[in-house]
Coordinates of C-alpha atoms and ligand atoms in Angstrom, one line a residue:
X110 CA 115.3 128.0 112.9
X111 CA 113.0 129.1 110.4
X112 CA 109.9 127.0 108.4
X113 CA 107.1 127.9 106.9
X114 CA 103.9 125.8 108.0
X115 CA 104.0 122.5 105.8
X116 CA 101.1 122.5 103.5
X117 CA 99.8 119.0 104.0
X118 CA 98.3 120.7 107.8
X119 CA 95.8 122.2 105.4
X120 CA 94.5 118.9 103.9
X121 CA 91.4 116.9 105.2
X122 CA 92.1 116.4 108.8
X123 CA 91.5 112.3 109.1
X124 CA 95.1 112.6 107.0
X125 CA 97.5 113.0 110.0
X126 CA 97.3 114.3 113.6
X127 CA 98.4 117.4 115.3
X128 CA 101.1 116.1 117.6
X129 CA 104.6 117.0 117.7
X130 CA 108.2 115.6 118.7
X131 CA 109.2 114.7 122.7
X132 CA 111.3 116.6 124.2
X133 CA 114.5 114.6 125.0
X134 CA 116.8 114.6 128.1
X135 CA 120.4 115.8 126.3
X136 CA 120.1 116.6 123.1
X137 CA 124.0 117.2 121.3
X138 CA 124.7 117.9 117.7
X139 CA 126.4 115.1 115.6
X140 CA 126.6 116.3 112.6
X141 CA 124.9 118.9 110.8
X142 CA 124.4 119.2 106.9
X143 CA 125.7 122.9 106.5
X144 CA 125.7 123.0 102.8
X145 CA 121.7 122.2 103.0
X146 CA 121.1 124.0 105.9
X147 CA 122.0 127.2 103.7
X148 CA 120.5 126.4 101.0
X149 CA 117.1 126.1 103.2
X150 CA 117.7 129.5 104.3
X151 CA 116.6 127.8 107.5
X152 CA 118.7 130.5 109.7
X153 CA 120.5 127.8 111.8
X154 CA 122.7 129.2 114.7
X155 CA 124.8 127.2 116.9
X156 CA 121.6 126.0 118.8
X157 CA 120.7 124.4 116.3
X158 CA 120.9 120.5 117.4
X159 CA 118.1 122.2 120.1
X160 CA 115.5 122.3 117.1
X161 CA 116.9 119.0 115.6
X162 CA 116.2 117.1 118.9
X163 CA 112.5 118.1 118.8
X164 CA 113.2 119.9 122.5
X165 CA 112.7 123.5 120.8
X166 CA 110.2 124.4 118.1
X167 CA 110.7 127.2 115.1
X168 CA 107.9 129.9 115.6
X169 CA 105.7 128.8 112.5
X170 CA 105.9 125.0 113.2
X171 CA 103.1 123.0 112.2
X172 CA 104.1 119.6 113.3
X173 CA 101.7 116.9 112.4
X174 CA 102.3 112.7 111.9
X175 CA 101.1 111.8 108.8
X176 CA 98.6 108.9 107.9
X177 CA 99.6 105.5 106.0
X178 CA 98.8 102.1 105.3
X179 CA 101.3 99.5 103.3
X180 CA 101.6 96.2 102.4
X181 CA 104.7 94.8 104.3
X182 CA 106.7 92.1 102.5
X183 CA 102.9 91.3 100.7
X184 CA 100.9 91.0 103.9
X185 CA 98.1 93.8 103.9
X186 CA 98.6 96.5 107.1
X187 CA 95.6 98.8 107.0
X188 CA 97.3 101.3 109.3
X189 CA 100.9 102.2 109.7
X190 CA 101.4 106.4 109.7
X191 CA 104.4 107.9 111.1
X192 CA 105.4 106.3 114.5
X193 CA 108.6 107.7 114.5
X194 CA 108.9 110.6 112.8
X195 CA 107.3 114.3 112.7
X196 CA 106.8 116.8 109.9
X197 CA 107.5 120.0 111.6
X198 CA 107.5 122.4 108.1
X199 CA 108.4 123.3 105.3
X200 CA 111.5 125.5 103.8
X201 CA 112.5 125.7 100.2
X202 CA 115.2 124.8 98.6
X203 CA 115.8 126.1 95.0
X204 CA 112.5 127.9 95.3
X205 CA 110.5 124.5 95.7
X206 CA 108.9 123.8 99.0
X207 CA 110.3 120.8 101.0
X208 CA 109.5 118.8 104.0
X209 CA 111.7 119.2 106.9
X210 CA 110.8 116.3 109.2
X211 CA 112.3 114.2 112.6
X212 CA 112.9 110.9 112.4
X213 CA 112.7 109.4 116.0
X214 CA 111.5 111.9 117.5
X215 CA 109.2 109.9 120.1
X216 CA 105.6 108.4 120.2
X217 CA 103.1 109.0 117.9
X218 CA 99.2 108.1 117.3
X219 CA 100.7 105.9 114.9
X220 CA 103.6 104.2 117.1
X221 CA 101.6 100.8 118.0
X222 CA 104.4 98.7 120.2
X223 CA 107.1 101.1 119.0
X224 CA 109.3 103.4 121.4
X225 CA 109.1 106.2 118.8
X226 CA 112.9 106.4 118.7
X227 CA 116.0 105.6 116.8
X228 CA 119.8 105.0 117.4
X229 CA 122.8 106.5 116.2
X230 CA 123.4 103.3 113.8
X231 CA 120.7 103.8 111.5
X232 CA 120.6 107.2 111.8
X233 CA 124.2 107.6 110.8
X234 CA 123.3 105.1 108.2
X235 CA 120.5 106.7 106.6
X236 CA 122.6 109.9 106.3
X237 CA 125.2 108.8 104.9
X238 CA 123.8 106.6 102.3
X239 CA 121.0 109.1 101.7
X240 CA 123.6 111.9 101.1
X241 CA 125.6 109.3 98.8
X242 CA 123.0 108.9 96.7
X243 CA 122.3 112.5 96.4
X244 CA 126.0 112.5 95.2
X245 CA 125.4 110.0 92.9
X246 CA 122.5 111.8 91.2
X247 CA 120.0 109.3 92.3
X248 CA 116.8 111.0 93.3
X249 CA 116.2 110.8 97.4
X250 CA 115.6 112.2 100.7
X251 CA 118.4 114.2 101.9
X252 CA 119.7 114.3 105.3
X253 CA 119.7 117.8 107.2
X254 CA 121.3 116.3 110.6
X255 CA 121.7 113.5 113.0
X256 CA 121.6 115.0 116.9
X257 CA 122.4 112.0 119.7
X258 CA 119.3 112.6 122.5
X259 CA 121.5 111.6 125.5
X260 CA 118.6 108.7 126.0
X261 CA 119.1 104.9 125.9
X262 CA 117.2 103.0 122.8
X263 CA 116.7 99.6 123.9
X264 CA 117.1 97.0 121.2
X265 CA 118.0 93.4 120.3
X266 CA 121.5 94.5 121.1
X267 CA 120.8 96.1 124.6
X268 CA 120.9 99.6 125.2
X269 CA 122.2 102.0 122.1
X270 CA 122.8 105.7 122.2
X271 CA 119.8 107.4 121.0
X272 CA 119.5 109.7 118.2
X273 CA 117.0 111.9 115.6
X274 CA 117.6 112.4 112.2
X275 CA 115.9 115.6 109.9
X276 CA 115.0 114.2 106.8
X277 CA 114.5 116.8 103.9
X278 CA 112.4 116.1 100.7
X279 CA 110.0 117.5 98.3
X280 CA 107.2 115.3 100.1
X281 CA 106.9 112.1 101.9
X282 CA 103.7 110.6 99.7
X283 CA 103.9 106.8 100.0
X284 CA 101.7 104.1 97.9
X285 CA 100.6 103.6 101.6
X286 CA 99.3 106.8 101.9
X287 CA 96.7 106.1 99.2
X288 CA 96.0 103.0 100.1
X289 CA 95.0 103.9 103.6
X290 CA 92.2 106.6 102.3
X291 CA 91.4 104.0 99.7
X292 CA 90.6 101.5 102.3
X293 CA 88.4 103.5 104.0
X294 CA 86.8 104.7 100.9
X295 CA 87.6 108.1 101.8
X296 CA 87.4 110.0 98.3
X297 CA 87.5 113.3 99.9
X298 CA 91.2 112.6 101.2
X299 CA 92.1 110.8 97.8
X300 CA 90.6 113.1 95.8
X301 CA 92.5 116.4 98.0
X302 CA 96.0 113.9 98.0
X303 CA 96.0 113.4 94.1
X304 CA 96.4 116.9 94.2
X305 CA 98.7 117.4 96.7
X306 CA 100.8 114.8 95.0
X307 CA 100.6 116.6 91.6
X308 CA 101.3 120.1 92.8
X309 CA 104.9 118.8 94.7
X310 CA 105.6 116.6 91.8
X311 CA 104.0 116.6 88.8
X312 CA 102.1 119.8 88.3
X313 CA 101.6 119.3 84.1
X314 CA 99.1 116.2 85.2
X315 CA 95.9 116.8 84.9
X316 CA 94.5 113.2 86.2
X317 CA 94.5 110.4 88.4
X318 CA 95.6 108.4 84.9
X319 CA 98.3 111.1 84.3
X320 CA 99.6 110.8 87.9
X321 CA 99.9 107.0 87.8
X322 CA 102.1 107.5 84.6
X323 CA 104.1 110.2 85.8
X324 CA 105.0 107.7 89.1
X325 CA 105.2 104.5 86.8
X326 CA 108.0 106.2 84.8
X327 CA 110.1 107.7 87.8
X328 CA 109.4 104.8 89.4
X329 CA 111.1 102.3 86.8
X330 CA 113.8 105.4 86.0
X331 CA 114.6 104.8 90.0
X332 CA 115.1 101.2 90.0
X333 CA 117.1 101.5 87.2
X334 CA 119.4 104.1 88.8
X335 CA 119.1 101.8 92.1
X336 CA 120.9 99.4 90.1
X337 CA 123.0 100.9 88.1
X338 CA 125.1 101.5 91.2
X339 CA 124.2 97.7 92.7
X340 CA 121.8 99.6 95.4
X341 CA 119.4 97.0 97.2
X342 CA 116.9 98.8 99.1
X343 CA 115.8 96.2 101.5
X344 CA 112.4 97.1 102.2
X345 CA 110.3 98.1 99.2
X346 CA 107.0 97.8 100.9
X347 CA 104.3 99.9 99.4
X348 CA 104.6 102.0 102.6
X349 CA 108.2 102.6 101.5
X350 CA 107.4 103.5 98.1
X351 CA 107.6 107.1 97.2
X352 CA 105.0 108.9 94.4
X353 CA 107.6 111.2 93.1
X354 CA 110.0 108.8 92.9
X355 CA 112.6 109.0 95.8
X356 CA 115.0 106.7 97.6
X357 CA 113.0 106.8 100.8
X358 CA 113.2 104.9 104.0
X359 CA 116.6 103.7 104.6
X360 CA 116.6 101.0 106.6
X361 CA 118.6 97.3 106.0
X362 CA 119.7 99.1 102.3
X363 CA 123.0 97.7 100.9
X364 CA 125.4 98.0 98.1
X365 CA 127.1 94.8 96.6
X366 CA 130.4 94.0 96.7
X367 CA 130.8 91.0 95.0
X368 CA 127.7 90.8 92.2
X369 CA 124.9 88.1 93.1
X370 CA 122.1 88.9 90.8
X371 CA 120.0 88.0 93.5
X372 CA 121.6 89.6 96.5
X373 CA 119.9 90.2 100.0
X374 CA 121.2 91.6 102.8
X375 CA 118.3 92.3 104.7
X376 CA 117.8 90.3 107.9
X377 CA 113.9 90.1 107.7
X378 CA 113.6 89.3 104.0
X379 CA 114.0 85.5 104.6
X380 CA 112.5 84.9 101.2
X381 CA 114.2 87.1 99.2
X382 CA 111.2 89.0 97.9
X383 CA 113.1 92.6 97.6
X384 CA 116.5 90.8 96.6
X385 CA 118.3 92.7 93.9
X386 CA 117.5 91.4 90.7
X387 CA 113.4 91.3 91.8
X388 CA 113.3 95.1 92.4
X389 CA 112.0 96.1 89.3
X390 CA 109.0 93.5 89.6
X391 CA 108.3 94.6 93.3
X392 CA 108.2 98.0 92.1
X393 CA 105.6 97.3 89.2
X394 CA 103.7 95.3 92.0
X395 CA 103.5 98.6 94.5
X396 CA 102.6 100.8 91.2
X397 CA 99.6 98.3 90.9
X398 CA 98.8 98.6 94.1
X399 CA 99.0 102.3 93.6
X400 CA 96.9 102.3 90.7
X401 CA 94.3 100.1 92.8
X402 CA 94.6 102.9 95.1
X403 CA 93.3 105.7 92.3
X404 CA 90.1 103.8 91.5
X405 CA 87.5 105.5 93.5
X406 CA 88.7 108.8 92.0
X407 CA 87.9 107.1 88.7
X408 CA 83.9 108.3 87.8
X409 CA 83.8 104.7 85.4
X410 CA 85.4 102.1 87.0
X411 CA 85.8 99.5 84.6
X412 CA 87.1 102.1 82.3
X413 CA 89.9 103.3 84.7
X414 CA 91.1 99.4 85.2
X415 CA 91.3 98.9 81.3
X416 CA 93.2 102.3 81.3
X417 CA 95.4 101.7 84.3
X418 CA 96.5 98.6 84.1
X419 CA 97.6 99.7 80.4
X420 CA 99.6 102.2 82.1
X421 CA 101.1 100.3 85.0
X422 CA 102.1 97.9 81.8
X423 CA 103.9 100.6 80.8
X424 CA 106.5 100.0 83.8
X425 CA 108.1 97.2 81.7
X426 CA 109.5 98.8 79.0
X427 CA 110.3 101.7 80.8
X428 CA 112.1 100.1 83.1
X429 CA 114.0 98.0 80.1
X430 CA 115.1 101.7 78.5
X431 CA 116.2 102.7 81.5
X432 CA 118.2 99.8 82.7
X433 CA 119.6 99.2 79.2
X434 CA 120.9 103.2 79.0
X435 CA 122.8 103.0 82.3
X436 CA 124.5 99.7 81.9
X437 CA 125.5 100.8 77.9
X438 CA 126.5 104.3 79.9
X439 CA 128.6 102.7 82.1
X440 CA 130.3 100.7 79.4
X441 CA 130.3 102.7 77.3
X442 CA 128.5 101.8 74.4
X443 CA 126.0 103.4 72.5
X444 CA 122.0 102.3 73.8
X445 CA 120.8 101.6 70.7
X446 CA 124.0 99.2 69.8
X447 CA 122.6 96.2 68.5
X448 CA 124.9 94.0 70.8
X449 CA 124.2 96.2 74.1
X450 CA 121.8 94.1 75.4
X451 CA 124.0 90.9 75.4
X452 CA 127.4 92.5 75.6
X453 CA 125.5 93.5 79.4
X454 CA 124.1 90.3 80.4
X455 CA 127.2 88.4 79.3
X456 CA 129.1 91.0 81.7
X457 CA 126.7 90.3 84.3
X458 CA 127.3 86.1 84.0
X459 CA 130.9 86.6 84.1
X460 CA 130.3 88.9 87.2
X461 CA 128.4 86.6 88.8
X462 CA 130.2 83.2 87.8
X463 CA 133.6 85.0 89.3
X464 CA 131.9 87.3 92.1
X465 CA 133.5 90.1 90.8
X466 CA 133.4 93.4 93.2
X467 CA 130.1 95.7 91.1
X468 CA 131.7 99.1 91.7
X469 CA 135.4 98.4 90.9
X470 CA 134.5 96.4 87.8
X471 CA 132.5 99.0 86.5
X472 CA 135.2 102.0 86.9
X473 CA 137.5 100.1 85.2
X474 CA 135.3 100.0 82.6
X475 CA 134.2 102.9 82.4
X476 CA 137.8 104.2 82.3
X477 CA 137.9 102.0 79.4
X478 CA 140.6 99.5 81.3
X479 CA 140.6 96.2 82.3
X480 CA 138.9 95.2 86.0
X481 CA 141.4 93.6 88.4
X482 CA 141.0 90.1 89.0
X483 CA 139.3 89.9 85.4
X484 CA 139.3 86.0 84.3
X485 CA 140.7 84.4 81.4
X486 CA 137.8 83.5 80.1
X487 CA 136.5 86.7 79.9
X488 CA 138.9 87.4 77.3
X489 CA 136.0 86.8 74.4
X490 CA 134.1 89.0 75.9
X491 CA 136.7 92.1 76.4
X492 CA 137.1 91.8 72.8
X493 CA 133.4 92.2 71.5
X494 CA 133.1 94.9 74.2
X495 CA 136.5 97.1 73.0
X496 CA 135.0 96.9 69.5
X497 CA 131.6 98.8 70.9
X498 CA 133.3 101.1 73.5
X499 CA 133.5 104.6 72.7
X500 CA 134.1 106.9 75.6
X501 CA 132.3 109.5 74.2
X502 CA 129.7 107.2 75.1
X503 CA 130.4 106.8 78.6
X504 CA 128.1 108.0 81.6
X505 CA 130.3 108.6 84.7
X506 CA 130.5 105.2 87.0
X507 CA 131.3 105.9 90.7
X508 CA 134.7 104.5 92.0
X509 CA 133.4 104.9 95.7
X510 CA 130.1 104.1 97.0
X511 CA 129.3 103.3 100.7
X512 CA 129.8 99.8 101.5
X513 CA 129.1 97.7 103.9
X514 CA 132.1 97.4 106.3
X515 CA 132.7 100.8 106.0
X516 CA 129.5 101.8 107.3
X517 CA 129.9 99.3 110.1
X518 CA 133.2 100.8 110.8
X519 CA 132.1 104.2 110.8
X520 CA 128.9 103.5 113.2
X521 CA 131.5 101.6 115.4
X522 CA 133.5 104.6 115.8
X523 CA 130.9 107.1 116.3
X524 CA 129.8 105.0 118.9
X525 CA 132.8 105.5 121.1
X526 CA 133.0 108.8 120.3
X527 CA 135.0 109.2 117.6
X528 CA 133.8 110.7 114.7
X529 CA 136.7 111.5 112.4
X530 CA 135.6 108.1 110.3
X531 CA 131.9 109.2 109.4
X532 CA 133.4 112.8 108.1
X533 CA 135.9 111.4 106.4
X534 CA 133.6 108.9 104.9
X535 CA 131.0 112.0 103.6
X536 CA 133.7 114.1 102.5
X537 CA 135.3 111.3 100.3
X538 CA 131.1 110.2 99.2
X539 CA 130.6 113.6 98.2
X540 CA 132.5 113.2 95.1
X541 CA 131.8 109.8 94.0
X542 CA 132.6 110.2 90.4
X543 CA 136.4 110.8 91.3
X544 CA 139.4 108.3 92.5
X545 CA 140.2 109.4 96.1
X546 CA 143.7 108.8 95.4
X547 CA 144.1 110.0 99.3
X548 CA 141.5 107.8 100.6
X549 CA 141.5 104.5 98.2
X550 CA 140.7 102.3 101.5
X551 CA 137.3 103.3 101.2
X552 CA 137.4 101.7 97.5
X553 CA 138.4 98.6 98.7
X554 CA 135.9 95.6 99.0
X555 CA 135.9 93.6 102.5
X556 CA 138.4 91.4 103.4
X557 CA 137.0 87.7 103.6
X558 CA 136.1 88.5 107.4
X559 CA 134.9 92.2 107.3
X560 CA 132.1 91.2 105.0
X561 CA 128.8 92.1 106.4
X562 CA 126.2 89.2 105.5
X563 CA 123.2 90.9 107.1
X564 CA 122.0 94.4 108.0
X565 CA 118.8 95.6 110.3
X566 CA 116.1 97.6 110.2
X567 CA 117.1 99.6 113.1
X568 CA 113.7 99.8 114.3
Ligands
AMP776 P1 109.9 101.3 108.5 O1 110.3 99.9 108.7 O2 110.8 102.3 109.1 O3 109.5 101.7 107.1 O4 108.6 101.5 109.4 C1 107.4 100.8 109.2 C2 106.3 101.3 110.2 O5 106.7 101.0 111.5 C3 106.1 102.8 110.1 O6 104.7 103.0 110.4 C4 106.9 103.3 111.2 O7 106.5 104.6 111.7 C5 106.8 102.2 112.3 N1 108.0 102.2 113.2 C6 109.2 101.8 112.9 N2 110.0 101.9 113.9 C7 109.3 102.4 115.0 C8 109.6 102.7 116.3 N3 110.8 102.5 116.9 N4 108.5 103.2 117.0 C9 107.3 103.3 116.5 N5 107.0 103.0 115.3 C10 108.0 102.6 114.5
MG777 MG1 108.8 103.2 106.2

């Protein structure tokens, strides 16, 4: 394998530790991301589940754990960091530079309690969600492989099969990551991450106040996307939160099936705080916390809280553009149609009233037809919204996105062995914008005892 030294090993050094992945006892491939792989020019032969197990490193690997703090679920943690994972490089991809890093790869400074590992569930979950919503044009992390370790993972469950997943993005800066130097009132670490944050991301800002817009907006842009698609992330603590805007951190995520505005599949969010409909609040609330986390940088402080909070203000309307473009999108109206706005929350109250499946109600739509299982007394509203509907209008809405069950199914299978499921599932995610005419089971919501009602961390 080949990586170029990752340039966050040249920041401050009280930013992450020099420590790299264990060495585990079997390492096999699962499944490796070929397209990617290529496109990384990262050289991969057919040892390559060797360098994705941690047990071999590429000659210019830098590995290093990186530094974090977070709120979780609101409660203040003042240090987190990478306790499963490693950043062993970098490699570029379309000519910008992007993290390659191992997710369960063992112990870290930063591991507290934790084993350091991960099991094939989560891992197989994380890839194939992360690569559907690369499909789906929703900025994330990608997913370079998944190798099994040939180690037991003990959790709740009893013993799982172990495995690592490579996680590829253009950076893994948190919210947490700022807070933790902020804490500490480090300004020499802020002060060299701000920049580091602007040169992946944003390299037109010129400020700590032009940063905080540049995340506000893609911040509010993501949440819209997120639900555009009826994604719920599950854990959107600040830790979780990504600068540039990424889906990252896949953990107890979820699509809907049937549409609850204030859905929650997560089995440790007991109060609902990152439900569906509250993710655009939460994510104002970690770009606050982010903005909090810029202050030091800020040579007059008062004056960089009056012009902050202005701009983390900003998320509100943002978001509302946002939201209101990909709902009219998907129906196909026009944004700036005076009856958008209520022709989508009416939608939304039907939806809800008659648990209509998200996805399948929305390709009809899109496709300009009536959903199945549409009720008669939505017939009002089909009206008003076939006298807006223009398909030149439309924004492509996916017919297949990875539920639940299927998921389940998939990690089930894998499990035993059997992995004919999971590529099948990725080949048919790949294309989400088109009926799989051959593969419409995957299109289909759960049957009244497939639904899954809760779904884990995995940690
Ligand atoms: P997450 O819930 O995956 O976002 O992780 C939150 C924090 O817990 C991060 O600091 C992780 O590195 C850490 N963590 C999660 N799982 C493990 C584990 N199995 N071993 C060590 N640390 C972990
Ligand atoms: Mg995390």
């Amino acid at each position: 394998m080949q990586l170029n030294p990752s340039e966050f090993a040249n920041l401050p050094d009280q930013m992450f530790e020099r420590e790299g992945p264990t060495a585990v006892k079997d390492p096999a491939p699962f499944v490796l991301n070929a397209d990617l792989a290529k496109d990384l020019h990262l050289n991969l032969d057919e040892n390559w589940h060797l360098f994705l197990s941690g047990n071999q490193l590429a000659p210019s690997t830098t590995p290093i754990t990186q530094a974090y703090a977070g709120h979780q679920f609101g409660h203040w943690n003042p240090q987190l960091g990478d306790g499963r994972a490693v950043l062993l490089g970098e490699a570029e991809l379309n000519g910008v530079p992007h993290d390659v890093q191992l997710k369960g790869s063992g112990r870290t400074k930063w591991s507290r309690g934790g084993d350091g590992r991960a099991w094939l569930g989560p891992a197989l979950r994380e890839y194939i969600v992360s690569e559907a919503m690369f499909a789906l044009g929703i900025p994330t992390t990608r997913a370079l492989g998944v190798v099994t370790t040939g180690e037991p993972v003990l959790r709740e469950q009893g013993p799982l099969p172990g495995a690592i997943i490579t996680r590829v993005a253009q950076s893994h800066v948190r919210v947490g990551m700022f807070q933790y130097h902020a804490a500490r009132n480090d300004v020499a670490a802020l002060d060299a991450l701000a920049d580091y944050t602007i040169r992946r991301h944003f390299p037109d800002a010129q400020t700590p106040a032009d940063l905080l817009a540049h995340a506000v907006q893609r911040q509010a842009e993501l949440v819209a996307k997120w639900m555009g698609v009826g994604f719920i992330h599950g854990v959107m603590n600040t830790d979780n939160a990504h600068i540039g805007g990424l889906t990252i951190d896949y953990g107890p995520c979820a699509f809907m099936d049937a549409f609850d505005p204030m859905k929650v599949f997560s089995s440790i969010d007991h109060g609902g705080r990152y439900a569906f409909g509250n993710q655009p609040q939460i994510a104002a609330w970690n770009m606050a916390q982010f903005a909090t986390s810029l202050l030091p940088l800020a040579p007059d402080r008062d004056a960089a809280i009056e012009e902050f909070t202005k701009i983390v203000h900003g998320f509100g309307p943002a978001f509302e553009t946002a939201y209101q473009s990909t709902f009219a999108g998907k129906l196909g109206i026009m944004a700036d149609d005076p009856g958008a706005a209520v022709l989508i929350d009416d939608l939304f109250a039907l939806m809800a009233a008659h648990e209509l499946d998200f996805t399948n109600t929305f390709w009809a739509l899109s496709q300009g037809t009536t959903p199945a299982d549409w009720p008669d007394t939505g017939a009002d509203w089909l009206d008003r919204w076939q006298a807006s509907f223009d398909q030149s209008a439309v924004v492509p809405s996916p017919a297949v996105i990875p539920r639940n069950h299927q998921i389940e199914a998939v990690i089930a299978e894998s499990v035993a062995g059997h992995k004919d499921r999971f590529h099948r599932m990725i080949r048919v995610l790949a294309t989400p914008f088109s009926f799989p005419e051959d593969d419409a089971d995957l299109t289909l919501p759960p049957t009244a005892t497939e639904i899954v009602h809760r779904t884990f961390c995995g940690t």
